[in-house]
Structure formats: C-alpha cells, structure tokens
Amino acid sequence: MGTIYWPPRKAEDKVIKKGISYTLENSDILTAQIPWYPGRQEFLKDIGWIATLAKDHHRKLIVNMDWMKDDRKSLRHSPWNFQDSTCKRDFINSALEVCKLYNPQYLNLGVEVNFYALTNPQDFRAFVDLYNVTKKRLSYSYPNTKVSVSFQLELLFGIHRNWGKKASLEVFEAFGDNFDILSISTYPNSSGTEPSNLKNLKILLNRSQKPFGIFETSIPSNLYSEEKQKNYLKTLISFLKESERCQTLIWTSTADTENLDNKALWINYLGLFDQNFRPKKALSEWELCYKLKKN
C-alpha cells in the first residue's frame, strides 16, 4: 500500500517535509512517476529523491516512465516517435539505468498506454514492439524488477466519458500477457458510474492470470462526498483482499494538490488529506487497512 506525494510548486520546506512525513507513515511502497522523453537529462535525477527516501526508510519502490502529456492526447516534448532508432536506444538505456541505479521492485514502461493507442495507433504498435524488446533485456539483467505498463480501466471498456464509447480491450490483448504484473489505473468518476461498481475490474482480471496491482486510484472529494470516497476505498480494499492476486494498492495523492490559476479541477481533490492536511474520512479506512497489513 502506498500514497503518492506531489510537492506543492510553492511551499516552505516545513510544508513539504510534513507531506513527506505523512506519506512515509501511510505507505510501505513509494512511487516515482517521472516525465520521460528522448534526451531528457533530468529523468534519472528526478527519480533520485524518492528512491533515496525508499532506501533510507526501507520502503519498496515503483518507477513509472510517463511519456504522455498530462491530458494523454500526445507525447511529451514532441515531435518524436517510437519508430525512431535514437528514441528506441534512449528508451532501452533509460529503463536499464533505472534498474541499475535504483533497483525498483516495479517498473512501468508507460502510464495509461491505452490512451496512446487511440491517439496514434500506428506508433502504438511500434511502442508494443519496443516494450517487448526492453522487457526481455530487463528480465535478463534485472530479474527481480517486475516490468509492465499501466492500463486505464475505464478507457479499456469504452466508458470514459471524455474519450467516446468504443471499448479498447484489444489494446490490452496486444501485449499478449507479456508483463510481470497487470498494472491498473482506475478513476470511477471518469465514467460517471457509482464508485463501488467493480464489475469491469472483475472482467479484466479474468483476462489474465498474472498477479495485478492498482497503481493509481482515487475519487475526488469535490464531486463525491467524503463519505463516498471512504466507502469506495473500503469496497475496493475488501475486493482486493478476496482476490488474493493483488500485490499493491496505490492511492493517487497523499494530500489535495494546489489549484493553479484558480482552476479547481477534480484532480486537485484526490488526497486522503486536504491542502491544509486536515484528514478526510477515507484516511481512517486507509490507516486501518495499512495497520492490519503491517501486523
């Protein structure tokens, strides 16, 4: 179990330290979700601070290579593509260096990759080929790191209200079950369904016998009551315990994030705490499960 801490862009050191402290207290695994594109010199360095926290505090480590823009409509710092030989070489080398330097327990070579299949299907096929080559290299050199990509659950089933109604399970099948863990991102609010409805998660798990993990999830407390946020977490934890295949559960944000330009978006309200570190109701559910897991 782990929460992700997104440091405020403008904050005093004591505020950031408080956020890190809460994250460590409520997590046994830390996530470094880092922007990647060919030639980005800061990529490996940006992993470092979270990797150091994980090592110093005896926490496991997840590294996510996040190469799509935040709106998931194009590649970061484009133009470039996965068919280019320089890009391929840089991608493989970056993945190998991550494992060499930080020895993560989990490495996702892409985040919510099914978005890219809808925006650029031809280059997505090139990415799948590159993924398979990269995974083979990693499995040989770093067999203790579990390699995958993450899939956005609502999009797979065509119920993401901002991306049309076409199901895209063939995107999942394009990988041929060639991952060490089925990595899932799920945000029930993106489909407008009731948060406690786990029907599609159950269907997806029947398509693979691999262990799985929830690598991103939450529901925003500005669209749902704190009570519903808590009940979603409680229902999800109960389901994951019964499945006996789940290896990790990551709550997207330790605390609510800042509203840039006074635009209050749902992504700003995914935390277990609000911006002022006032505990929300879901925190008690998280702490109870985390305490039982530790004991």
PDB file of C-alpha atoms in Angstrom:
ATOM      1  CA  MET A   1       0.000   0.000   0.000  1.00  0.00           C
ATOM      2  CA  GLY A   2       1.226   3.455  -0.800  1.00  0.00           C
ATOM      3  CA  THR A   3       0.193   7.038  -1.418  1.00  0.00           C
ATOM      4  CA  ILE A   4       1.854   9.440  -3.854  1.00  0.00           C
ATOM      5  CA  TYR A   5       3.049  12.809  -2.598  1.00  0.00           C
ATOM      6  CA  TRP A   6       3.056  15.655  -5.118  1.00  0.00           C
ATOM      7  CA  PRO A   7       5.078  18.518  -3.578  1.00  0.00           C
ATOM      8  CA  PRO A   8       3.462  21.962  -3.981  1.00  0.00           C
ATOM      9  CA  ARG A   9       5.218  24.151  -6.521  1.00  0.00           C
ATOM     10  CA  LYS A  10       5.412  26.973  -3.995  1.00  0.00           C
ATOM     11  CA  ALA A  11       5.748  25.902  -0.380  1.00  0.00           C
ATOM     12  CA  GLU A  12       8.051  26.232   2.589  1.00  0.00           C
ATOM     13  CA  ASP A  13      10.376  23.357   3.386  1.00  0.00           C
ATOM     14  CA  LYS A  14       8.416  22.536   6.543  1.00  0.00           C
ATOM     15  CA  VAL A  15       5.223  22.088   4.486  1.00  0.00           C
ATOM     16  CA  ILE A  16       6.940  19.695   2.093  1.00  0.00           C
ATOM     17  CA  LYS A  17       8.552  17.804   4.985  1.00  0.00           C
ATOM     18  CA  LYS A  18       5.142  17.427   6.603  1.00  0.00           C
ATOM     19  CA  GLY A  19       3.758  15.960   3.379  1.00  0.00           C
ATOM     20  CA  ILE A  20       6.653  13.545   3.051  1.00  0.00           C
ATOM     21  CA  SER A  21       6.275  12.510   6.693  1.00  0.00           C
ATOM     22  CA  TYR A  22       2.578  11.678   6.238  1.00  0.00           C
ATOM     23  CA  THR A  23       3.373   9.735   3.063  1.00  0.00           C
ATOM     24  CA  LEU A  24       6.003   7.621   4.799  1.00  0.00           C
ATOM     25  CA  GLU A  25       3.724   6.973   7.763  1.00  0.00           C
ATOM     26  CA  ASN A  26       0.975   5.667   5.496  1.00  0.00           C
ATOM     27  CA  SER A  27       2.971   3.800   2.843  1.00  0.00           C
ATOM     28  CA  ASP A  28       5.163   0.735   2.593  1.00  0.00           C
ATOM     29  CA  ILE A  29       5.868   1.458  -1.083  1.00  0.00           C
ATOM     30  CA  LEU A  30       6.739   4.776  -2.756  1.00  0.00           C
ATOM     31  CA  THR A  31       6.054   5.848  -6.330  1.00  0.00           C
ATOM     32  CA  ALA A  32       8.259   7.923  -8.618  1.00  0.00           C
ATOM     33  CA  GLN A  33       6.121   8.894 -11.628  1.00  0.00           C
ATOM     34  CA  ILE A  34       8.571  10.819 -13.763  1.00  0.00           C
ATOM     35  CA  PRO A  35       8.161  12.519 -17.163  1.00  0.00           C
ATOM     36  CA  TRP A  36      10.238  10.848 -19.890  1.00  0.00           C
ATOM     37  CA  TYR A  37      11.051  11.746 -23.470  1.00  0.00           C
ATOM     38  CA  PRO A  38      14.156  11.074 -25.607  1.00  0.00           C
ATOM     39  CA  GLY A  39      17.179  13.007 -24.408  1.00  0.00           C
ATOM     40  CA  ARG A  40      15.613  14.256 -21.161  1.00  0.00           C
ATOM     41  CA  GLN A  41      18.682  14.603 -18.947  1.00  0.00           C
ATOM     42  CA  GLU A  42      16.713  15.133 -15.706  1.00  0.00           C
ATOM     43  CA  PHE A  43      14.828  11.829 -15.869  1.00  0.00           C
ATOM     44  CA  LEU A  44      17.186   9.689 -13.788  1.00  0.00           C
ATOM     45  CA  LYS A  45      17.984  12.534 -11.381  1.00  0.00           C
ATOM     46  CA  ASP A  46      14.290  13.211 -10.736  1.00  0.00           C
ATOM     47  CA  ILE A  47      13.792   9.628  -9.584  1.00  0.00           C
ATOM     48  CA  GLY A  48      16.595  10.031  -7.084  1.00  0.00           C
ATOM     49  CA  TRP A  49      14.877  11.831  -4.203  1.00  0.00           C
ATOM     50  CA  ILE A  50      12.018   9.326  -3.977  1.00  0.00           C
ATOM     51  CA  ALA A  51      14.373   6.390  -4.465  1.00  0.00           C
ATOM     52  CA  THR A  52      16.555   7.714  -1.634  1.00  0.00           C
ATOM     53  CA  LEU A  53      13.509   8.040   0.646  1.00  0.00           C
ATOM     54  CA  ALA A  54      12.529   4.467  -0.185  1.00  0.00           C
ATOM     55  CA  LYS A  55      16.006   3.149   0.555  1.00  0.00           C
ATOM     56  CA  ASP A  56      16.533   5.164   3.746  1.00  0.00           C
ATOM     57  CA  HIS A  57      13.128   4.223   5.178  1.00  0.00           C
ATOM     58  CA  HIS A  58      13.082   0.609   3.965  1.00  0.00           C
ATOM     59  CA  ARG A  59      10.197   1.088   1.554  1.00  0.00           C
ATOM     60  CA  LYS A  60       9.679  -0.622  -1.781  1.00  0.00           C
ATOM     61  CA  LEU A  61       9.912   1.473  -4.943  1.00  0.00           C
ATOM     62  CA  ILE A  62       7.761   1.887  -8.052  1.00  0.00           C
ATOM     63  CA  VAL A  63       9.108   3.813 -11.048  1.00  0.00           C
ATOM     64  CA  ASN A  64       6.692   4.932 -13.776  1.00  0.00           C
ATOM     65  CA  MET A  65       8.123   6.204 -17.080  1.00  0.00           C
ATOM     66  CA  ASP A  66       5.449   8.760 -18.006  1.00  0.00           C
ATOM     67  CA  TRP A  67       5.943   9.706 -21.674  1.00  0.00           C
ATOM     68  CA  MET A  68       2.491  11.116 -22.490  1.00  0.00           C
ATOM     69  CA  LYS A  69       1.336  14.644 -21.703  1.00  0.00           C
ATOM     70  CA  ASP A  70      -0.936  15.020 -18.700  1.00  0.00           C
ATOM     71  CA  ASP A  71      -4.037  15.267 -20.923  1.00  0.00           C
ATOM     72  CA  ARG A  72      -2.980  11.943 -22.532  1.00  0.00           C
ATOM     73  CA  LYS A  73      -3.537  13.382 -26.040  1.00  0.00           C
ATOM     74  CA  SER A  74       0.071  13.462 -27.282  1.00  0.00           C
ATOM     75  CA  LEU A  75       3.676  12.687 -26.410  1.00  0.00           C
ATOM     76  CA  ARG A  76       5.683  14.887 -24.067  1.00  0.00           C
ATOM     77  CA  HIS A  77       8.097  17.272 -25.757  1.00  0.00           C
ATOM     78  CA  SER A  78       7.041  16.066 -29.223  1.00  0.00           C
ATOM     79  CA  PRO A  79       7.749  15.657 -32.097  1.00  0.00           C
ATOM     80  CA  TRP A  80       9.312  12.219 -31.705  1.00  0.00           C
ATOM     81  CA  ASN A  81       8.047   8.666 -32.054  1.00  0.00           C
ATOM     82  CA  PHE A  82       8.771   5.085 -31.053  1.00  0.00           C
ATOM     83  CA  GLN A  83       9.794   4.117 -34.585  1.00  0.00           C
ATOM     84  CA  ASP A  84      12.919   6.255 -34.452  1.00  0.00           C
ATOM     85  CA  SER A  85      16.143   4.331 -33.784  1.00  0.00           C
ATOM     86  CA  THR A  86      17.556   7.029 -31.485  1.00  0.00           C
ATOM     87  CA  CYS A  87      14.366   7.033 -29.434  1.00  0.00           C
ATOM     88  CA  LYS A  88      14.428   3.236 -29.157  1.00  0.00           C
ATOM     89  CA  ARG A  89      18.014   3.247 -27.945  1.00  0.00           C
ATOM     90  CA  ASP A  90      17.363   6.017 -25.423  1.00  0.00           C
ATOM     91  CA  PHE A  91      14.240   4.283 -24.105  1.00  0.00           C
ATOM     92  CA  ILE A  92      16.001   0.957 -23.540  1.00  0.00           C
ATOM     93  CA  ASN A  93      19.011   2.632 -21.954  1.00  0.00           C
ATOM     94  CA  SER A  94      16.803   4.716 -19.638  1.00  0.00           C
ATOM     95  CA  ALA A  95      14.971   1.605 -18.425  1.00  0.00           C
ATOM     96  CA  LEU A  96      18.220  -0.274 -17.848  1.00  0.00           C
ATOM     97  CA  GLU A  97      19.740   2.681 -15.978  1.00  0.00           C
ATOM     98  CA  VAL A  98      16.678   2.953 -13.725  1.00  0.00           C
ATOM     99  CA  CYS A  99      17.180  -0.648 -12.622  1.00  0.00           C
ATOM    100  CA  LYS A 100      20.943  -0.305 -12.312  1.00  0.00           C
ATOM    101  CA  LEU A 101      20.791   2.834 -10.172  1.00  0.00           C
ATOM    102  CA  TYR A 102      17.638   2.310  -8.103  1.00  0.00           C
ATOM    103  CA  ASN A 103      16.678  -1.377  -8.201  1.00  0.00           C
ATOM    104  CA  PRO A 104      12.898  -0.753  -8.141  1.00  0.00           C
ATOM    105  CA  GLN A 105      10.512  -3.557  -7.254  1.00  0.00           C
ATOM    106  CA  TYR A 106       8.204  -2.393 -10.068  1.00  0.00           C
ATOM    107  CA  LEU A 107       8.931  -0.561 -13.318  1.00  0.00           C
ATOM    108  CA  ASN A 108       6.100   0.581 -15.590  1.00  0.00           C
ATOM    109  CA  LEU A 109       7.441   1.380 -19.053  1.00  0.00           C
ATOM    110  CA  GLY A 110       4.391   3.503 -19.812  1.00  0.00           C
ATOM    111  CA  VAL A 111       1.465   5.068 -17.935  1.00  0.00           C
ATOM    112  CA  GLU A 112      -2.123   4.524 -19.121  1.00  0.00           C
ATOM    113  CA  VAL A 113      -0.778   3.416 -22.513  1.00  0.00           C
ATOM    114  CA  ASN A 114      -4.194   2.646 -23.992  1.00  0.00           C
ATOM    115  CA  PHE A 115      -4.706   6.401 -24.438  1.00  0.00           C
ATOM    116  CA  TYR A 116      -1.821   6.372 -26.943  1.00  0.00           C
ATOM    117  CA  ALA A 117      -3.387   3.513 -28.875  1.00  0.00           C
ATOM    118  CA  LEU A 118      -6.407   5.749 -29.528  1.00  0.00           C
ATOM    119  CA  THR A 119      -4.405   8.839 -30.483  1.00  0.00           C
ATOM    120  CA  ASN A 120      -1.684   7.210 -32.614  1.00  0.00           C
ATOM    121  CA  PRO A 121      -2.418   3.521 -33.317  1.00  0.00           C
ATOM    122  CA  GLN A 122       0.487   3.084 -35.755  1.00  0.00           C
ATOM    123  CA  ASP A 123       3.132   4.364 -33.374  1.00  0.00           C
ATOM    124  CA  PHE A 124       1.479   2.482 -30.519  1.00  0.00           C
ATOM    125  CA  ARG A 125       2.237  -0.754 -32.373  1.00  0.00           C
ATOM    126  CA  ALA A 126       5.871   0.376 -32.575  1.00  0.00           C
ATOM    127  CA  PHE A 127       5.805   1.000 -28.817  1.00  0.00           C
ATOM    128  CA  VAL A 128       4.489  -2.517 -28.139  1.00  0.00           C
ATOM    129  CA  ASP A 129       7.412  -3.951 -30.133  1.00  0.00           C
ATOM    130  CA  LEU A 130       9.863  -1.748 -28.232  1.00  0.00           C
ATOM    131  CA  TYR A 131       8.254  -2.723 -24.939  1.00  0.00           C
ATOM    132  CA  ASN A 132       8.747  -6.415 -25.697  1.00  0.00           C
ATOM    133  CA  VAL A 133      12.418  -5.894 -26.567  1.00  0.00           C
ATOM    134  CA  THR A 134      13.009  -3.742 -23.478  1.00  0.00           C
ATOM    135  CA  LYS A 135      11.254  -6.160 -21.153  1.00  0.00           C
ATOM    136  CA  LYS A 136      13.366  -9.047 -22.453  1.00  0.00           C
ATOM    137  CA  ARG A 137      16.552  -7.071 -21.730  1.00  0.00           C
ATOM    138  CA  LEU A 138      15.328  -6.117 -18.264  1.00  0.00           C
ATOM    139  CA  SER A 139      14.200  -9.640 -17.390  1.00  0.00           C
ATOM    140  CA  TYR A 140      17.652 -10.956 -18.252  1.00  0.00           C
ATOM    141  CA  SER A 141      19.682  -8.295 -16.436  1.00  0.00           C
ATOM    142  CA  TYR A 142      17.320  -7.394 -13.569  1.00  0.00           C
ATOM    143  CA  PRO A 143      15.010 -10.364 -12.922  1.00  0.00           C
ATOM    144  CA  ASN A 144      13.877  -9.040  -9.530  1.00  0.00           C
ATOM    145  CA  THR A 145      12.179  -5.986 -11.057  1.00  0.00           C
ATOM    146  CA  LYS A 146       8.599  -6.608 -12.181  1.00  0.00           C
ATOM    147  CA  VAL A 147       8.034  -4.923 -15.529  1.00  0.00           C
ATOM    148  CA  SER A 148       4.743  -3.774 -17.019  1.00  0.00           C
ATOM    149  CA  VAL A 149       2.778  -0.853 -18.428  1.00  0.00           C
ATOM    150  CA  SER A 150      -0.351   0.560 -16.828  1.00  0.00           C
ATOM    151  CA  PHE A 151      -3.801   0.419 -18.447  1.00  0.00           C
ATOM    152  CA  GLN A 152      -6.586   2.920 -17.776  1.00  0.00           C
ATOM    153  CA  LEU A 153      -9.522   0.717 -16.801  1.00  0.00           C
ATOM    154  CA  GLU A 154     -12.465   2.918 -17.793  1.00  0.00           C
ATOM    155  CA  LEU A 155     -10.940   3.606 -21.213  1.00  0.00           C
ATOM    156  CA  LEU A 156     -10.435  -0.115 -21.879  1.00  0.00           C
ATOM    157  CA  PHE A 157     -14.173  -0.669 -21.522  1.00  0.00           C
ATOM    158  CA  GLY A 158     -15.262   2.380 -23.527  1.00  0.00           C
ATOM    159  CA  ILE A 159     -16.922   4.067 -20.571  1.00  0.00           C
ATOM    160  CA  HIS A 160     -14.557   7.040 -20.273  1.00  0.00           C
ATOM    161  CA  ARG A 161     -16.948   9.925 -20.917  1.00  0.00           C
ATOM    162  CA  ASN A 162     -14.263  12.177 -22.389  1.00  0.00           C
ATOM    163  CA  TRP A 163     -12.980   9.586 -24.896  1.00  0.00           C
ATOM    164  CA  GLY A 164     -16.025   8.134 -26.614  1.00  0.00           C
ATOM    165  CA  LYS A 165     -17.761   4.817 -26.156  1.00  0.00           C
ATOM    166  CA  LYS A 166     -15.503   2.444 -28.070  1.00  0.00           C
ATOM    167  CA  ALA A 167     -14.115  -0.359 -25.927  1.00  0.00           C
ATOM    168  CA  SER A 168     -10.388  -0.932 -26.478  1.00  0.00           C
ATOM    169  CA  LEU A 169      -9.663  -4.269 -24.830  1.00  0.00           C
ATOM    170  CA  GLU A 170      -7.710  -5.232 -27.964  1.00  0.00           C
ATOM    171  CA  VAL A 171      -5.085  -2.746 -26.748  1.00  0.00           C
ATOM    172  CA  PHE A 172      -4.650  -4.827 -23.615  1.00  0.00           C
ATOM    173  CA  GLU A 173      -4.507  -8.018 -25.677  1.00  0.00           C
ATOM    174  CA  ALA A 174      -1.818  -6.552 -27.971  1.00  0.00           C
ATOM    175  CA  PHE A 175       0.735  -7.206 -25.205  1.00  0.00           C
ATOM    176  CA  GLY A 176      -0.063 -10.925 -25.162  1.00  0.00           C
ATOM    177  CA  ASP A 177       0.037 -11.084 -21.356  1.00  0.00           C
ATOM    178  CA  ASN A 178       3.749 -10.211 -21.576  1.00  0.00           C
ATOM    179  CA  PHE A 179       4.022  -8.409 -18.272  1.00  0.00           C
ATOM    180  CA  ASP A 180       5.084  -9.468 -14.795  1.00  0.00           C
ATOM    181  CA  ILE A 181       2.120  -7.776 -13.167  1.00  0.00           C
ATOM    182  CA  LEU A 182      -1.130  -6.390 -14.562  1.00  0.00           C
ATOM    183  CA  SER A 183      -0.884  -2.691 -13.723  1.00  0.00           C
ATOM    184  CA  ILE A 184      -4.206  -0.852 -13.483  1.00  0.00           C
ATOM    185  CA  SER A 185      -5.205   2.805 -13.224  1.00  0.00           C
ATOM    186  CA  THR A 186      -8.854   3.409 -12.319  1.00  0.00           C
ATOM    187  CA  TYR A 187     -10.869   6.557 -11.682  1.00  0.00           C
ATOM    188  CA  PRO A 188     -14.589   5.732 -11.437  1.00  0.00           C
ATOM    189  CA  ASN A 189     -15.538   9.403 -11.763  1.00  0.00           C
ATOM    190  CA  SER A 190     -14.239   9.389 -15.361  1.00  0.00           C
ATOM    191  CA  SER A 191     -17.181   7.188 -16.330  1.00  0.00           C
ATOM    192  CA  GLY A 192     -19.820   8.637 -14.037  1.00  0.00           C
ATOM    193  CA  THR A 193     -20.575   5.214 -12.576  1.00  0.00           C
ATOM    194  CA  GLU A 194     -21.037   4.552  -8.903  1.00  0.00           C
ATOM    195  CA  PRO A 195     -17.579   4.214  -7.301  1.00  0.00           C
ATOM    196  CA  SER A 196     -18.444   0.890  -5.673  1.00  0.00           C
ATOM    197  CA  ASN A 197     -19.170  -0.771  -9.043  1.00  0.00           C
ATOM    198  CA  LEU A 198     -16.175  -3.082  -9.635  1.00  0.00           C
ATOM    199  CA  LYS A 199     -17.745  -5.108 -12.472  1.00  0.00           C
ATOM    200  CA  ASN A 200     -15.234  -4.068 -15.146  1.00  0.00           C
ATOM    201  CA  LEU A 201     -12.277  -4.682 -12.859  1.00  0.00           C
ATOM    202  CA  LYS A 202     -13.518  -8.242 -12.357  1.00  0.00           C
ATOM    203  CA  ILE A 203     -13.893  -8.750 -16.124  1.00  0.00           C
ATOM    204  CA  LEU A 204     -10.355  -7.522 -16.799  1.00  0.00           C
ATOM    205  CA  LEU A 205      -8.875  -9.786 -14.136  1.00  0.00           C
ATOM    206  CA  ASN A 206     -10.495 -12.774 -15.853  1.00  0.00           C
ATOM    207  CA  ARG A 207      -8.467 -11.991 -18.988  1.00  0.00           C
ATOM    208  CA  SER A 208      -5.111 -12.544 -17.316  1.00  0.00           C
ATOM    209  CA  GLN A 209      -3.765 -14.974 -14.754  1.00  0.00           C
ATOM    210  CA  LYS A 210      -0.906 -12.671 -13.782  1.00  0.00           C
ATOM    211  CA  PRO A 211      -0.786 -11.008 -10.380  1.00  0.00           C
ATOM    212  CA  PHE A 212      -2.149  -7.482 -10.523  1.00  0.00           C
ATOM    213  CA  GLY A 213      -1.863  -4.148  -8.790  1.00  0.00           C
ATOM    214  CA  ILE A 214      -3.839  -0.923  -8.596  1.00  0.00           C
ATOM    215  CA  PHE A 215      -1.100   1.602  -9.405  1.00  0.00           C
ATOM    216  CA  GLU A 216      -3.407   4.661  -9.433  1.00  0.00           C
ATOM    217  CA  THR A 217      -6.840   5.220  -7.974  1.00  0.00           C
ATOM    218  CA  SER A 218      -8.988   7.680  -6.065  1.00  0.00           C
ATOM    219  CA  ILE A 219     -12.250   9.545  -6.400  1.00  0.00           C
ATOM    220  CA  PRO A 220     -12.354  13.331  -5.979  1.00  0.00           C
ATOM    221  CA  SER A 221     -13.972  14.754  -2.876  1.00  0.00           C
ATOM    222  CA  ASN A 222     -15.264  17.783  -4.791  1.00  0.00           C
ATOM    223  CA  LEU A 223     -17.500  15.558  -6.955  1.00  0.00           C
ATOM    224  CA  TYR A 224     -18.383  13.000  -4.287  1.00  0.00           C
ATOM    225  CA  SER A 225     -18.885  13.327  -0.556  1.00  0.00           C
ATOM    226  CA  GLU A 226     -16.025  12.348   1.739  1.00  0.00           C
ATOM    227  CA  GLU A 227     -18.262   9.506   2.907  1.00  0.00           C
ATOM    228  CA  LYS A 228     -18.461   8.143  -0.654  1.00  0.00           C
ATOM    229  CA  GLN A 229     -14.703   8.483  -1.032  1.00  0.00           C
ATOM    230  CA  LYS A 230     -14.274   6.454   2.145  1.00  0.00           C
ATOM    231  CA  ASN A 231     -16.809   3.816   1.055  1.00  0.00           C
ATOM    232  CA  TYR A 232     -15.117   3.441  -2.333  1.00  0.00           C
ATOM    233  CA  LEU A 233     -11.801   2.742  -0.645  1.00  0.00           C
ATOM    234  CA  LYS A 234     -13.422   0.302   1.793  1.00  0.00           C
ATOM    235  CA  THR A 235     -15.174  -1.602  -1.013  1.00  0.00           C
ATOM    236  CA  LEU A 236     -12.019  -1.706  -3.131  1.00  0.00           C
ATOM    237  CA  ILE A 237      -9.841  -2.970  -0.262  1.00  0.00           C
ATOM    238  CA  SER A 238     -12.364  -5.705   0.511  1.00  0.00           C
ATOM    239  CA  PHE A 239     -12.384  -6.813  -3.139  1.00  0.00           C
ATOM    240  CA  LEU A 240      -8.586  -6.816  -3.390  1.00  0.00           C
ATOM    241  CA  LYS A 241      -8.250  -8.925  -0.249  1.00  0.00           C
ATOM    242  CA  GLU A 242     -10.684 -11.510  -1.625  1.00  0.00           C
ATOM    243  CA  SER A 243      -8.902 -11.723  -4.977  1.00  0.00           C
ATOM    244  CA  GLU A 244      -5.641 -12.975  -3.373  1.00  0.00           C
ATOM    245  CA  ARG A 245      -3.767 -11.842  -6.515  1.00  0.00           C
ATOM    246  CA  CYS A 246      -3.315  -8.168  -5.699  1.00  0.00           C
ATOM    247  CA  GLN A 247       0.250  -7.100  -4.920  1.00  0.00           C
ATOM    248  CA  THR A 248      -0.109  -3.377  -4.456  1.00  0.00           C
ATOM    249  CA  LEU A 249      -2.650  -0.590  -3.976  1.00  0.00           C
ATOM    250  CA  ILE A 250      -1.602   2.989  -4.695  1.00  0.00           C
ATOM    251  CA  TRP A 251      -3.828   5.918  -3.715  1.00  0.00           C
ATOM    252  CA  THR A 252      -3.109   8.704  -6.186  1.00  0.00           C
ATOM    253  CA  SER A 253      -2.417  11.503  -3.743  1.00  0.00           C
ATOM    254  CA  THR A 254      -1.478  11.861  -0.098  1.00  0.00           C
ATOM    255  CA  ALA A 255      -3.000  15.341   0.025  1.00  0.00           C
ATOM    256  CA  ASP A 256      -5.089  17.526  -2.247  1.00  0.00           C
ATOM    257  CA  THR A 257      -2.942  19.497  -4.652  1.00  0.00           C
ATOM    258  CA  GLU A 258      -2.839  23.200  -5.390  1.00  0.00           C
ATOM    259  CA  ASN A 259      -5.318  24.838  -7.778  1.00  0.00           C
ATOM    260  CA  LEU A 260      -3.171  26.568 -10.373  1.00  0.00           C
ATOM    261  CA  ASP A 261      -4.683  29.724 -11.905  1.00  0.00           C
ATOM    262  CA  ASN A 262      -7.665  29.313  -9.557  1.00  0.00           C
ATOM    263  CA  LYS A 263      -8.950  26.399 -11.632  1.00  0.00           C
ATOM    264  CA  ALA A 264     -10.379  23.830  -9.241  1.00  0.00           C
ATOM    265  CA  LEU A 265     -10.183  20.545 -11.172  1.00  0.00           C
ATOM    266  CA  TRP A 266     -11.172  17.097  -9.926  1.00  0.00           C
ATOM    267  CA  ILE A 267      -7.516  16.042  -9.965  1.00  0.00           C
ATOM    268  CA  ASN A 268      -6.869  18.564  -7.175  1.00  0.00           C
ATOM    269  CA  TYR A 269      -9.137  16.691  -4.734  1.00  0.00           C
ATOM    270  CA  LEU A 270      -7.848  13.111  -4.730  1.00  0.00           C
ATOM    271  CA  GLY A 271      -5.992  13.197  -1.401  1.00  0.00           C
ATOM    272  CA  LEU A 272      -6.520  11.463   1.924  1.00  0.00           C
ATOM    273  CA  PHE A 273      -5.884  14.935   3.383  1.00  0.00           C
ATOM    274  CA  ASP A 274      -6.977  18.324   2.121  1.00  0.00           C
ATOM    275  CA  GLN A 275      -4.451  21.017   1.177  1.00  0.00           C
ATOM    276  CA  ASN A 276      -4.094  22.054   4.816  1.00  0.00           C
ATOM    277  CA  PHE A 277      -3.512  18.443   5.888  1.00  0.00           C
ATOM    278  CA  ARG A 278      -6.898  18.113   7.501  1.00  0.00           C
ATOM    279  CA  PRO A 279      -7.678  14.379   7.437  1.00  0.00           C
ATOM    280  CA  LYS A 280     -10.569  13.282   5.250  1.00  0.00           C
ATOM    281  CA  LYS A 281     -12.837  10.401   6.198  1.00  0.00           C
ATOM    282  CA  ALA A 282     -11.061   7.990   3.824  1.00  0.00           C
ATOM    283  CA  LEU A 283      -7.863   8.316   5.847  1.00  0.00           C
ATOM    284  CA  SER A 284      -9.248   6.237   8.721  1.00  0.00           C
ATOM    285  CA  GLU A 285     -10.048   3.404   6.296  1.00  0.00           C
ATOM    286  CA  TRP A 286      -6.566   3.584   4.774  1.00  0.00           C
ATOM    287  CA  GLU A 287      -4.829   3.634   8.162  1.00  0.00           C
ATOM    288  CA  LEU A 288      -6.879   0.698   9.431  1.00  0.00           C
ATOM    289  CA  CYS A 289      -6.000  -1.462   6.429  1.00  0.00           C
ATOM    290  CA  TYR A 290      -2.362  -0.365   6.490  1.00  0.00           C
ATOM    291  CA  LYS A 291      -2.052  -1.142  10.199  1.00  0.00           C
ATOM    292  CA  LEU A 292      -3.571  -4.614   9.735  1.00  0.00           C
ATOM    293  CA  LYS A 293      -1.256  -5.270   6.771  1.00  0.00           C
ATOM    294  CA  LYS A 294       1.823  -4.311   8.799  1.00  0.00           C
ATOM    295  CA  ASN A 295       0.782  -6.539  11.709  1.00  0.00           C
TER     296      ASN A 295
END
